[in-house]
Coordinates of C-alpha atoms in Angstrom, one line a residue:
Chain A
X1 CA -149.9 -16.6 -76.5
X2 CA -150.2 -14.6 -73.2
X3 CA -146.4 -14.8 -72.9
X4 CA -146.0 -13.3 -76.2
X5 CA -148.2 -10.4 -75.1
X6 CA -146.5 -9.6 -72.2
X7 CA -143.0 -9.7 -74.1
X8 CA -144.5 -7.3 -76.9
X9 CA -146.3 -5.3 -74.1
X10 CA -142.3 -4.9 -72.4
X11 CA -140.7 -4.3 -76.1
X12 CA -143.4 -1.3 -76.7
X13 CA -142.4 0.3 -73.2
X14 CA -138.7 -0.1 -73.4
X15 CA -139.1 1.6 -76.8
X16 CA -140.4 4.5 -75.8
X17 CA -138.5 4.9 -72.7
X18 CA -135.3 4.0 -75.4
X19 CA -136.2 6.0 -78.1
X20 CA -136.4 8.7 -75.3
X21 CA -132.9 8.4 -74.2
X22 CA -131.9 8.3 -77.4
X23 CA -132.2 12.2 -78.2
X24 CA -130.0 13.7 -75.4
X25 CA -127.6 10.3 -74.9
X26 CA -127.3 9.2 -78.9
X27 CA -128.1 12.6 -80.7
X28 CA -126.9 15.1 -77.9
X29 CA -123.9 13.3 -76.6
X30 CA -125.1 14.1 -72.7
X31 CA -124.7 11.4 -70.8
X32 CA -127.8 11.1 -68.8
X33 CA -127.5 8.6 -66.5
X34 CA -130.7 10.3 -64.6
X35 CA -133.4 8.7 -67.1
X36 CA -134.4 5.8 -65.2
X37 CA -135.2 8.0 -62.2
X38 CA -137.5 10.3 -64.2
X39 CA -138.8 6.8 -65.6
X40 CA -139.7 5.9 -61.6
X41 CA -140.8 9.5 -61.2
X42 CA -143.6 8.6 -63.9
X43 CA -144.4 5.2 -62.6
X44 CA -144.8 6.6 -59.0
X45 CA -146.9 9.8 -60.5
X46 CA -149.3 7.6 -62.1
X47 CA -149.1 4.9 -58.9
X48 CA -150.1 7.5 -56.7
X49 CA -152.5 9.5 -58.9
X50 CA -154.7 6.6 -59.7
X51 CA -154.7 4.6 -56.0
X52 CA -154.8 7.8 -53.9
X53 CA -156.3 10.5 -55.7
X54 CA -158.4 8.3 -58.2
X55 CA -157.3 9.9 -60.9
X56 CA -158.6 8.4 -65.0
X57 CA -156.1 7.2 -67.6
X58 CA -155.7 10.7 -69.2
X59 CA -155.3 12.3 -66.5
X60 CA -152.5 10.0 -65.3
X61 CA -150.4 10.0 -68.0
X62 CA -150.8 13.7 -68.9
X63 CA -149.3 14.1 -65.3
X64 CA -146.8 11.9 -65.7
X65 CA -145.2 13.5 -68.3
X66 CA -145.8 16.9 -67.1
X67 CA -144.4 15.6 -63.4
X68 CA -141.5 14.3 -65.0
X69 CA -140.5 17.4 -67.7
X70 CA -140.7 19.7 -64.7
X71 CA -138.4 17.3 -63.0
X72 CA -135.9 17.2 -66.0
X73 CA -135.6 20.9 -66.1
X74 CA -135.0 20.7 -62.2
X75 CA -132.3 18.3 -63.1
X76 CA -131.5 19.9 -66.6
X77 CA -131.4 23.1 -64.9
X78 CA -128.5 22.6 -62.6
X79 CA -127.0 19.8 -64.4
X80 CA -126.4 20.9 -67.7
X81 CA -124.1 23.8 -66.7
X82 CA -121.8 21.0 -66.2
X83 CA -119.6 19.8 -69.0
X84 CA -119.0 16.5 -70.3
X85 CA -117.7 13.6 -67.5
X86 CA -119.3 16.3 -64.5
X87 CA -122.7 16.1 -66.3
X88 CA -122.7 12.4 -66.1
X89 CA -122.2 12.6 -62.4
X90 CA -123.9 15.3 -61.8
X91 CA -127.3 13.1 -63.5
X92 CA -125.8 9.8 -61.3
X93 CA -125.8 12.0 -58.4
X94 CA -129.4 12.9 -58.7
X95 CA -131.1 9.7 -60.1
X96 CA -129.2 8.4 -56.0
X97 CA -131.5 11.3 -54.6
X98 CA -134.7 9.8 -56.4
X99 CA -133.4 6.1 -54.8
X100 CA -133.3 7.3 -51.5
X101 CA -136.4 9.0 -51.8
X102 CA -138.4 6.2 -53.0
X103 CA -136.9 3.9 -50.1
X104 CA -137.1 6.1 -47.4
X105 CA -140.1 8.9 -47.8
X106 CA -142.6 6.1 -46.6
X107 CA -145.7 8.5 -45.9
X108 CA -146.1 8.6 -49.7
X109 CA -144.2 6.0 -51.8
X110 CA -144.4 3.3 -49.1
X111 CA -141.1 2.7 -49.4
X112 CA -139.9 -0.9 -50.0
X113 CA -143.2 -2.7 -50.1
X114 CA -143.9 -0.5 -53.4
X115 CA -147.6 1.0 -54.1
X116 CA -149.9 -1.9 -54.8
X117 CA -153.1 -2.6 -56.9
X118 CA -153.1 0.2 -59.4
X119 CA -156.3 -0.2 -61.4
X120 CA -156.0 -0.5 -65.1
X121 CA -157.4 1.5 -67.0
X122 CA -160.8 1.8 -69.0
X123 CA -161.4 3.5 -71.7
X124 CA -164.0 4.2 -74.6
X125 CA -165.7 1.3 -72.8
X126 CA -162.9 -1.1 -73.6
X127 CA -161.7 -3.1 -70.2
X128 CA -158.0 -2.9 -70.6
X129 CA -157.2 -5.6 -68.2
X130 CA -157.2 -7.7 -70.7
X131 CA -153.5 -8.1 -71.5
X132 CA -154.4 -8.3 -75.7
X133 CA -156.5 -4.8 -75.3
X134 CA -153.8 -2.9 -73.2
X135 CA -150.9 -4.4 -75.8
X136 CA -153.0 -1.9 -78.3
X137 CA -153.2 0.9 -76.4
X138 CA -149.5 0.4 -75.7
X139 CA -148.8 0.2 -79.0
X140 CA -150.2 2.7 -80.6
X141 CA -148.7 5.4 -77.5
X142 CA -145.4 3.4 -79.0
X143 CA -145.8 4.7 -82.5
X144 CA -147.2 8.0 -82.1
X145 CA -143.9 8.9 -79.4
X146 CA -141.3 7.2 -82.2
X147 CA -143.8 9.3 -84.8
X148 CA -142.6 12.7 -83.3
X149 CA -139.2 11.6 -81.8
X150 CA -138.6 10.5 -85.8
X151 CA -139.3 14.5 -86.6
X152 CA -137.3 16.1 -84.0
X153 CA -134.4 13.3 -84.8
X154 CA -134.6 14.6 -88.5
X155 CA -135.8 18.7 -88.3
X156 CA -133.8 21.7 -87.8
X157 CA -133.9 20.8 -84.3
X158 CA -132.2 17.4 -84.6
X159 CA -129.7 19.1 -87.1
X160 CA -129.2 21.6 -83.9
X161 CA -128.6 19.4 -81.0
X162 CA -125.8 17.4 -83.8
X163 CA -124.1 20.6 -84.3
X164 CA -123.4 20.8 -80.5
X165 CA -122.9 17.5 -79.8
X166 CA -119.8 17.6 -82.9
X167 CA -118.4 21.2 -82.0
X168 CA -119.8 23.3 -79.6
X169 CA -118.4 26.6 -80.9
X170 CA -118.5 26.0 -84.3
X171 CA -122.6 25.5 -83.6
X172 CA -122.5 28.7 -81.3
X173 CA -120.9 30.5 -84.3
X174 CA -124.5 29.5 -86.4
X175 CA -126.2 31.6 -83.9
X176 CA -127.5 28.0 -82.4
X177 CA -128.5 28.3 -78.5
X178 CA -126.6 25.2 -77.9
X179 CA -127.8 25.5 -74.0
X180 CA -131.7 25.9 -74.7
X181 CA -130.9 22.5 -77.5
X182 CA -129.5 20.5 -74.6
X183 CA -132.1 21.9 -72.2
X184 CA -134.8 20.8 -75.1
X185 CA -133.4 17.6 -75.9
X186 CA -133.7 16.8 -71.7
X187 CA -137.5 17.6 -71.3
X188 CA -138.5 15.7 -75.3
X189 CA -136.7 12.3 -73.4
X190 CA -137.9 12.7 -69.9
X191 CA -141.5 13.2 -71.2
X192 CA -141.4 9.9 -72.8
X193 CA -139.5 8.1 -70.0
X194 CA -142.5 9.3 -67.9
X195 CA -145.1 8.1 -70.2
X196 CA -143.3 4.7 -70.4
X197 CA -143.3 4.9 -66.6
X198 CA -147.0 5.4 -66.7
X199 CA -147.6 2.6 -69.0
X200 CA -145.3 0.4 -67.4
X201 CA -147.6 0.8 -63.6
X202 CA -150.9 0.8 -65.4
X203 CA -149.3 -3.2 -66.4
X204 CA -147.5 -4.3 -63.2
X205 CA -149.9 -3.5 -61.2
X206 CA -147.4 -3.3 -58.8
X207 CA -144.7 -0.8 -58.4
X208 CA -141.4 -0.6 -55.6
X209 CA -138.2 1.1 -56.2
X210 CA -135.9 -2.0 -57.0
X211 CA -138.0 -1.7 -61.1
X212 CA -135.7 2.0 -61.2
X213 CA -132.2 0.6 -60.2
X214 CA -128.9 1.4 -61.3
X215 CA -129.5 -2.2 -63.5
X216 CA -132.7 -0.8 -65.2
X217 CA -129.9 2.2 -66.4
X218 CA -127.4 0.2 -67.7
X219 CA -130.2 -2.0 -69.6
X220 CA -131.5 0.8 -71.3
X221 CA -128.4 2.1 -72.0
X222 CA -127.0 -1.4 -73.2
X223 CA -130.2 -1.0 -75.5
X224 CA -129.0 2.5 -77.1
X225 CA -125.4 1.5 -77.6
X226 CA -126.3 -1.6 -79.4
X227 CA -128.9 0.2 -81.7
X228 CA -126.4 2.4 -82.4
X229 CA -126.6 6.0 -80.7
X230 CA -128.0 8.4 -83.2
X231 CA -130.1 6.3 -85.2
X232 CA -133.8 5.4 -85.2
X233 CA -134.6 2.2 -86.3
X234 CA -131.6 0.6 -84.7
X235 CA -132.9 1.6 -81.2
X236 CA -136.3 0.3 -81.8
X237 CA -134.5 -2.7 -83.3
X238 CA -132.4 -3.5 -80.6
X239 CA -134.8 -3.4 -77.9
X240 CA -136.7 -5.9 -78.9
X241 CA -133.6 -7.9 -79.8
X242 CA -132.8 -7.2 -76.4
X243 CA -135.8 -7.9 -74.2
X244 CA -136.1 -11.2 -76.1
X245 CA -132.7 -12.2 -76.0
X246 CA -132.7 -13.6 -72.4
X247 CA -135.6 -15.3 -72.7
X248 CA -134.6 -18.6 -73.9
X249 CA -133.1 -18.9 -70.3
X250 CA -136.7 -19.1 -68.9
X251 CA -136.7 -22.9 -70.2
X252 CA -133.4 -24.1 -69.4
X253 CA -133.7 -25.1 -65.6
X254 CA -132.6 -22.5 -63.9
X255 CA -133.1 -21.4 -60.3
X256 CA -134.7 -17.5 -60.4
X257 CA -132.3 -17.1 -57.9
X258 CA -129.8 -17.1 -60.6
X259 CA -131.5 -16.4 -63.7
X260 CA -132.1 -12.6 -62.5
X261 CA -128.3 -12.2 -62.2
X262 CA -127.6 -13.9 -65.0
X263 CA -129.7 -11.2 -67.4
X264 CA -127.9 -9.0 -65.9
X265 CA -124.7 -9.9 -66.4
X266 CA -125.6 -10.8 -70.0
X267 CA -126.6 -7.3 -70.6
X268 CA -123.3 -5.6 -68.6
X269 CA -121.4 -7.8 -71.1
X270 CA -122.8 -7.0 -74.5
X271 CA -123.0 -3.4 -73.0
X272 CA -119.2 -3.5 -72.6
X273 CA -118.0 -5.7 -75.7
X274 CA -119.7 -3.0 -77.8
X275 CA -118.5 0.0 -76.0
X276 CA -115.1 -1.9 -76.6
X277 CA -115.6 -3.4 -80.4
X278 CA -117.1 -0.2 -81.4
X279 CA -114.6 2.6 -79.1
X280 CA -113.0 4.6 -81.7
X281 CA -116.4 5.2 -83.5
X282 CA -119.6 5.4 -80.5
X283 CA -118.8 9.0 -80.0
X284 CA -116.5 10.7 -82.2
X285 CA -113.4 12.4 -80.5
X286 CA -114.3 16.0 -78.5
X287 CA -112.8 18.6 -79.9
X288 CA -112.3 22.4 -78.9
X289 CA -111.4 25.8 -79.9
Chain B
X1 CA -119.5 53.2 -91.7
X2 CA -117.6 51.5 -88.6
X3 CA -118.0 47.8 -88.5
X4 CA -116.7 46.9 -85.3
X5 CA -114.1 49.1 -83.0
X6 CA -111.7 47.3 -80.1
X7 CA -110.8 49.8 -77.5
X8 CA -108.1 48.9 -74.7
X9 CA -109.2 45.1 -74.9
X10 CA -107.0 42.8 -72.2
X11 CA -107.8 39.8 -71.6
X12 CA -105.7 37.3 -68.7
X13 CA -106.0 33.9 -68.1
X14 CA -104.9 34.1 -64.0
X15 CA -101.8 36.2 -63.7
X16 CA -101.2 35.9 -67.4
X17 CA -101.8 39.1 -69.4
X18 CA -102.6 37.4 -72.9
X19 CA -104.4 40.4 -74.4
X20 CA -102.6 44.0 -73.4
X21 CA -104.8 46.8 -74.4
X22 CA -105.5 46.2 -78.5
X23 CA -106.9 48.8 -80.2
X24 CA -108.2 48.6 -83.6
X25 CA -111.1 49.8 -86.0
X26 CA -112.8 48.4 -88.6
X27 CA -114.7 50.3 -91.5
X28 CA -117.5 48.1 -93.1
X29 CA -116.4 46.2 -96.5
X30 CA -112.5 46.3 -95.5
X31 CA -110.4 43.1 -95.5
X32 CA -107.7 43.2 -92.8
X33 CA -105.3 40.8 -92.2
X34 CA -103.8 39.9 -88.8
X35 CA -100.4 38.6 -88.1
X36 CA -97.9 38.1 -85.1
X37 CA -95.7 35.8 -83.6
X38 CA -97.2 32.6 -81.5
X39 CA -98.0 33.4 -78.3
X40 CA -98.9 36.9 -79.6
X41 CA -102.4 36.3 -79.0
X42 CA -104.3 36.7 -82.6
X43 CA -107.0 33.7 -81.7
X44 CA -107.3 35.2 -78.1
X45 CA -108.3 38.2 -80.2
X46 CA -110.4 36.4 -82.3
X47 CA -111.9 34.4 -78.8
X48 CA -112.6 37.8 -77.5
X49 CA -114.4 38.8 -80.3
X50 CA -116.6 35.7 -81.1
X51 CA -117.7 35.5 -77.2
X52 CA -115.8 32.1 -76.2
X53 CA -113.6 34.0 -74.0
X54 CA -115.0 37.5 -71.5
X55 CA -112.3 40.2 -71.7
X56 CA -111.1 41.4 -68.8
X57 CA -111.0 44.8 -69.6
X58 CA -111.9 47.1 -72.8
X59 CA -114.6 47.7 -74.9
X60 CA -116.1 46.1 -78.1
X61 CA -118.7 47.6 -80.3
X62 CA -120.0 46.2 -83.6
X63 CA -122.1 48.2 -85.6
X64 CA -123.1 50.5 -82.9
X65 CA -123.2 47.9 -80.5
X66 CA -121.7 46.8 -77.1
X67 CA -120.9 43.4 -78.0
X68 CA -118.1 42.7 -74.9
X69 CA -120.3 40.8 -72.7
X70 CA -122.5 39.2 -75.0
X71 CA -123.2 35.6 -75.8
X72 CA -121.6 33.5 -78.3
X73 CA -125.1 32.4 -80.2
X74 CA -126.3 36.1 -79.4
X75 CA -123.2 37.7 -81.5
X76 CA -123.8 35.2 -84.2
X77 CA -127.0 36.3 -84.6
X78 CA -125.7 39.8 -85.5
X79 CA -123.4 38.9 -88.4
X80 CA -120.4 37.8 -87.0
X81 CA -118.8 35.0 -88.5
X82 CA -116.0 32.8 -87.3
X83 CA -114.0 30.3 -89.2
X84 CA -111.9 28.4 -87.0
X85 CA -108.2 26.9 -87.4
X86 CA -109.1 23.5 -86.8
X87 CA -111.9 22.6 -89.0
X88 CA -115.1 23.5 -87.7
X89 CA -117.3 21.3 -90.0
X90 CA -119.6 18.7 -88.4
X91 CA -118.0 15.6 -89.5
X92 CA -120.6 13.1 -89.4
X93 CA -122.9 15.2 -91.1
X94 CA -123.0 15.1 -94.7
X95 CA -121.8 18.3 -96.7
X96 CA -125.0 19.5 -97.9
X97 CA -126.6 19.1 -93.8
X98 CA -123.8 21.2 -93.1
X99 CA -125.2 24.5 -95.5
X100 CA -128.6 23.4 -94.5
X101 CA -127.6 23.2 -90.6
X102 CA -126.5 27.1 -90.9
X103 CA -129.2 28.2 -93.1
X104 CA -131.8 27.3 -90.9
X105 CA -130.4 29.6 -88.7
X106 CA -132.1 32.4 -89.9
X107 CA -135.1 31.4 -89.8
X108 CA -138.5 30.6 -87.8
X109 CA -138.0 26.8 -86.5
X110 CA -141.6 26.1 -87.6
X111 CA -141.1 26.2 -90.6
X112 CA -138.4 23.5 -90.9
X113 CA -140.4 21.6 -88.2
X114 CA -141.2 18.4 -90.4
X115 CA -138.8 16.8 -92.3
X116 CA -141.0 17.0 -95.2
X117 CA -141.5 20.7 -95.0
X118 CA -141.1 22.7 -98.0
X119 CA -138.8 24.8 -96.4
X120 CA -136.2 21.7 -96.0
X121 CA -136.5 21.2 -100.1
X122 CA -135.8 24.5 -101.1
X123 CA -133.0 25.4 -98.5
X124 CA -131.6 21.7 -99.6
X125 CA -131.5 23.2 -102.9
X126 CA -129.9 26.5 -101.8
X127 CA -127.6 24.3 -100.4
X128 CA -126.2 22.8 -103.7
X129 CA -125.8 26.6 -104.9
X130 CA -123.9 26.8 -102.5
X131 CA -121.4 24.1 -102.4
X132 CA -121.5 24.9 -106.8
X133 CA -119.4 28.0 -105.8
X134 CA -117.0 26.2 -104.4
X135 CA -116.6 22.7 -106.7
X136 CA -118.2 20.7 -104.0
X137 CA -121.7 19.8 -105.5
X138 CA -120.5 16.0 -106.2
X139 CA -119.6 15.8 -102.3
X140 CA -123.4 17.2 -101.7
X141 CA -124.2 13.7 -100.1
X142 CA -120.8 12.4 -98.6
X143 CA -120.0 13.2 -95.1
X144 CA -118.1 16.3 -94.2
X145 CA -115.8 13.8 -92.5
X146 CA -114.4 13.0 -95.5
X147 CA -113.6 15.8 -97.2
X148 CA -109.4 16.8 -97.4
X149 CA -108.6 19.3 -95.2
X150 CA -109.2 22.2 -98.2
X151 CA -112.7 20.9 -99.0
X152 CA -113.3 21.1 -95.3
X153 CA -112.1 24.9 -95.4
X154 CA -113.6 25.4 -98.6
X155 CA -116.9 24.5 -96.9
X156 CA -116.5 26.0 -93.4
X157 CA -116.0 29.2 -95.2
X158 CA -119.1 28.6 -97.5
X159 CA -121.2 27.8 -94.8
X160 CA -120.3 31.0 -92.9
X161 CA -121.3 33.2 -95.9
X162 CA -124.6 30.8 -96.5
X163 CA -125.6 31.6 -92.6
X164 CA -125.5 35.7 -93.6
X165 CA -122.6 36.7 -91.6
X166 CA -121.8 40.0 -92.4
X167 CA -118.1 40.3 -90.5
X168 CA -116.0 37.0 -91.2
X169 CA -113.4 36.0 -88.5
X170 CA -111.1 34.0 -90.6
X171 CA -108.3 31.9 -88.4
X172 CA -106.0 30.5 -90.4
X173 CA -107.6 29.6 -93.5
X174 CA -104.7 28.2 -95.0
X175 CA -103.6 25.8 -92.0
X176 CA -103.8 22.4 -93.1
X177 CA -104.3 23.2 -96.4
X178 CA -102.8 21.9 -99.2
X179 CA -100.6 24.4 -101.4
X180 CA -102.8 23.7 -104.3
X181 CA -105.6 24.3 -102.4
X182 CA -104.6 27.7 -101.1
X183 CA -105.6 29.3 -104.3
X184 CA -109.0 28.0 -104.1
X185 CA -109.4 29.7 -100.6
X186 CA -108.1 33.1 -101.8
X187 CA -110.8 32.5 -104.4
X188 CA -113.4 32.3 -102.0
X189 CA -112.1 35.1 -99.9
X190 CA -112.1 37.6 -103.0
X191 CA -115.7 36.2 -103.7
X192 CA -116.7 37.6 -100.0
X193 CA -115.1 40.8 -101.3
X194 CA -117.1 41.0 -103.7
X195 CA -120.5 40.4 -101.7
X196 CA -119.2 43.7 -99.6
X197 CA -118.5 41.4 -96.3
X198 CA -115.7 42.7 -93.7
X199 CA -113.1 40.5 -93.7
X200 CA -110.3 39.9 -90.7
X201 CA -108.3 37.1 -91.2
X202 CA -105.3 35.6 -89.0
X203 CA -102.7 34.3 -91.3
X204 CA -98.9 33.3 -90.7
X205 CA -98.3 33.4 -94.5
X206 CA -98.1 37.4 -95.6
X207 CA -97.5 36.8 -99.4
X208 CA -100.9 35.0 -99.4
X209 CA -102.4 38.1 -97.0
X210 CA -100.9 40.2 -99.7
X211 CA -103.2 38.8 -101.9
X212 CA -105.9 40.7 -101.0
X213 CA -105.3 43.1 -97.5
X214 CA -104.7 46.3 -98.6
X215 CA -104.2 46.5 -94.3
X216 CA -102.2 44.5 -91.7
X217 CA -102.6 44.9 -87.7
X218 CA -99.1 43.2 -86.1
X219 CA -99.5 41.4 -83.0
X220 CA -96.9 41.2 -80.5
X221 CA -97.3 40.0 -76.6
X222 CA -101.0 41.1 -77.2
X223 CA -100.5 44.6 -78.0
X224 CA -101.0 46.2 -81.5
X225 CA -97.2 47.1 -82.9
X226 CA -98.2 47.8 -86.7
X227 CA -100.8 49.0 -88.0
X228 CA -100.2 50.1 -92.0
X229 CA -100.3 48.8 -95.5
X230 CA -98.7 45.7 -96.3
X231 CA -95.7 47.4 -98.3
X232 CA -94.7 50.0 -95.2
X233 CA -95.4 46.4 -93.1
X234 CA -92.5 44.2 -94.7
X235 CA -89.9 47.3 -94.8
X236 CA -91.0 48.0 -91.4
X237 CA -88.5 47.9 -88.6
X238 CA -90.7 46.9 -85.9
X239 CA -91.6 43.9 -87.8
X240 CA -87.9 42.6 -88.1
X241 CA -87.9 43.0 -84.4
X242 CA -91.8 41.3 -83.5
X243 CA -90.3 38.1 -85.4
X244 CA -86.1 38.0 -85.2
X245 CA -86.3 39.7 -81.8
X246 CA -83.7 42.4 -81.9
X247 CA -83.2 42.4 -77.6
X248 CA -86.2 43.4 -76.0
X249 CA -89.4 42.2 -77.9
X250 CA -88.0 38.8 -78.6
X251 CA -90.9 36.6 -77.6
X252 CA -91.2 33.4 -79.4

C-alpha cells in the first residue's frame, strides 16, 4: 500500500514537472534541455528556505516558483536569441552552470552531501508526513497546474506559440510577437518545474545534486516524446506508464548496483526507438522564407 | 492618399548589392504587380518591406510612417500583409485554427483566454464565413496540411484578409498552383479589390497580372527599369532586354 503511495506521489510530480516541459519542448518546438536545472533550482529554494530560514509551505513554494521564473527569464533572456540547434546548447550549457554550482558552492548547497532533513509540511492542521495526506496535497497541486497548462495549451496563446513553432514569419506576418510567446512559454514551464521541485524536497526529505542530472533530463524528456509532444493527455499518460514501467525490476533479484543503470538504459532506449520509429513526424520539417 | 512610398532602398547581403536604390509609390486601393527576372530581387523587396530583412540604405514610409527599421510583428500590426511563395499555412493546424489563429490577432488576449470563452465561439464562426468565400467550409475541420497546394493559397490569402491587413504583399500566388486553380486565386484577388485593399503582387506569369494590374514595376539587378501600364510594358523595349538580354543587362 505504502509503495503504491510513493509511486502515485512520483507519477503526480513528474506530471507537473512534464506537463511543464511540454509547452516550450512539445508546443514551442525549443529545445530546452535547461528544465531539470530550474527543477533543482526549485528543490534547493524550498531546501534552503524551510531548513535555514524556516520558512511555511506557502511561503516555500510561492518562492520556488517565483526563484525559478526569474531564473528562466535569466536563461530565456540570453538563450532564446539563439536559434534552433544553438538554443539547445545554449540551455545544456547553462543547466552545466547549475551542476557546478550545486557541487561546488558548499557555504550554501552543501555540495555533495545534499541539504538534509527538510520538514514536511503542515497545514490546516493536517500532519503531512503521512505519506497518504501529502499524496493529496500533491495531487490536487497536480490537477490545478494540468488545469491551467490545459488552457494555455488550447487559448489564443497556445494557438500563438504553434504558429511560431510551424513558420516563424508566417506568425510574425499575424502581428504575433513570436519572441515575447517563446519568452512566455519559458517562465509557464519553469514555474511548474519549480513547483514540482518544491514538492519533490518537501517528500525526499533529502536533496543532493545527483536527483538534477543529465539522466533526470533525458527521463523527462523520454516522457514528452513518448506522450507525444504537443498533446495533453498523452503526457500525463505516459508518465505514469513510465514511472511504473521499471518497476517490475524491483522483484526480480537484482543487485541496486545494477538495477539504477538498468532504468536508465531502459529509458535512453525507448527515448531513442521513438525519436527513430516516429522521425519524420516528432517535429515537422523547418521551413523558411 | 499614399499607401506606402520606397525611396532609394538597397539592401546587400556582404559585398552583394541585392537591392540598388528602388524607388516606387503606392496610392491607397491600387493593385500593382511586380515582375523581373530571378535574381532580380522582387522577394528581397518584399523581405525589406515585411521587416525579415533591415535595408541597408533608403527609406520606407507606410501611411505616414517610417516603417524601415521596424519589427516584423510591429508592421503587421499596422496593416501589412504578406503572403509568401511557399505556403505559409500552419500545417498541423486545422483550416478553421488557421482564420481563428489570425483573427485573434486583433484583439485583447483576455478575452480568448479560456477555451470556452465566448469570444472563441463566435470568431470560430467568423471563421467558417470566412473559408465560405473561398469553397473551403467542408475542409473547416481537416488539417491545413492537407489541403492541395491551391486550397493552401486559397487560405493563406483568406487568412491575411480575415487578420485586417490593409496592404497585401502577395508573392507568387500562383506558384504551385494548379492551372485550374489559378482562376480561383484571381477570384480572391478581385474580391480584395473590391474591399478597397492595396494590392502588390510578385508574379512571373504577366497574362494572369494582366488580369487585374492596371500598373507593373520591372525589376532588374534590384533597380526599378519599368514603371507603366501593362500595355506600354509588353511593347516596351527595356523589357525585351530585362528578360532576352540584348548585351549589357543580361542577368539571368
Amino acid at each position: 500500500m505504502d509503495y503504491g503511495i510513493h509511486l502515485l506521489i512520483l507519477i503526480c510530480i513528474y506530471t507537473i514537472l512534464a506537463q511543464g516541459l511540454n509547452i516550450p519542448f512539445g508546443v514551442g518546438h525549443l529545445f530546452n534541455l535547461a528544465h531539470v536545472a530550474v527543477y533543482a533550482v526549485g528543490a534547493y529554494t524550498t531546501a534552503l528556505f524551510s531548513t535555514e530560514l524556516g520558512i511555511g509551505f506557502w511561503g516555500c513554494i510561492y518562492s520556488s516558483m517565483a526563484i525559478a521564473g526569474l531564473f528562466s527569464l535569466f536563461i530565456g533572456g540570453i538563450s532564446l536569441k539563439l536559434s534552433h540547434d544553438y538554443f539547445a546548447i545554449g540551455t545544456i550549457a547553462f543547466s552545466s552552470v547549475i551542476s557546478a554550482l550545486l557541487i561546488n558552492w558548499k557555504s550554501v548547497t552543501r555540495g555533495v552531501l545534499g541539504i538534509p532533513g527538510i520538514p514536511r509540511p503542515e497545514l490546516f492542521g493536517i500532519d503531512f508526513y503521512e505519506n497518504s495526506n501529502f499524496l493529496v496535497l500533491v495531487a490536487v497541486a497536480m490537477v490545478i497546474v494540468q488545469f491551467v497548462l490545459y488552457v494555455f495549451l488550447r487559448n489564443s496563446y497556445g494557438r500563438t506559440l504553434r504558429a511560431q513553432s510551424e513558420y516563424e514569419q508566417g506568425a510574425l506576418s499575424l502581428a504575433k510577437n513570436t519572441v515575447r510567446a517563446r519568452t512566455v512559454s519559458f517562465l509557464i514551464s519553469s514555474c511548474a518545474a519549480g513547483l514540482a521541485g518544491s514538492f519533490y524536497a518537501y517528500y525526499i526529505n533529502y536533496i543532493d545534486p545527483s536527483s538534477f542530472s543529465l539522466v533526470e533530463m533525458i527521463f523527462v524528456l523520454t516522457i514528452v516524446v513518448v506522450g507525444k509532444p504537443g498533446s495533453f493527455w498523452g503526457i500525463t499518460a505516459s508518465t505514469a506508464f513510465l514511472v511504473l514501467l521499471p518497476e517490475p525490476l524491483r522483484f526480480i533479484d537484482i543487485p541496486p548496483s545494477i538495477l539504477g543503470p538498468m532504468r536508465q538504459m531502459l529509458y535512453s532506449l525507448i527515448l531513442f526507438g521513438v525519436v527513430w520509429w516516429k522521425k519524420e513526424t516528432l517535429f515537422p520539417v523547418e521551413r523558411t522564407v | 492618399m499614399t499607401m506606402l512610398q520606397v525611396s532609394d532602398l538597397t539592401f546587400k547581403i556582404g559585398s552583394t548589392q541585392i537591392l540598388n536604390g528602388v524607388d516606387f509609390t503606392i496610392e491607397a486601393g491600387e493593385t500593382v504587380g511586380i515582375i523581373g527576372p530571378n535574381g532580380s530581387g522582387k522577394t528581397t523587396l518584399f523581405n525589406c518591406l515585411s521587416g525579415f530583412h533591415i535595408p541597408s540604405g533608403g527609406a520606407i514610409v507606410y501611411q505616414d510612417k517610417s516603417i524601415t527599421k521596424m519589427k516584423p510583428y510591429r508592421r503587421a500590426e499596422l496593416g501589412i500583409g504578406r503572403v509568401f511563395q511557399n505556403f505559409a499555412v500552419f500545417k498541423e493546424m486545422t483550416v478553421s485554427e488557421n482564420i481563428v489563429t489570425a483573427l485573434e490577432s486583433r484583439m485583447s488576449p483576455w478575452k480568448t483566454f479560456f477555451p470556452w470563452s465566448k469570444q472563441n465561439k463566435i470568431n470560430k464562426q467568423k471563421a467558417l464565413e470566412y473559408l465560405k468565400e473561398v469553397g473551403l467550409e467542408e475542409k473547416a475541420e481537416d488539417k491545413a496540411g492537407s489541403l492541395s497546394g491551391g486550397q493552401m493559397r486559397l487560405l493563406e490569402i483568406i487568412r491575411t484578409l480575415a487578420f485586417g491587413a490593409e496592404l497585401f504583399l502577395l508573392d507568387e500566388p500562383t506558384a504551385g498552383v494548379s492551372p485550374k486553380m489559378k482562376e480561383d486565386v484571381a477570384n480572391l484577388i478581385k474580391l480584395l479589390m473590391k474591399e478597397g485593399k492595396t494590392i502588390i503582387v510578385i508574379e512571373h506569369d504577366i497574362n494572369f497580372i494582366h488580369k487585374f494590374c492596371k500598373r507593373i514595376i520591372v525589376l532588374d539587378v534590384g533597380r526599378v527599369v519599368l514603371d507603366d501600364t501593362p500595355e506600354n510594358i509588353r511593347t516596351s523595349p527595356v523589357l525585351q532586354e530585362v528578360y532576352f538580354g540584348n548585351g549589357k543587362a543580361a542577368n539571368g
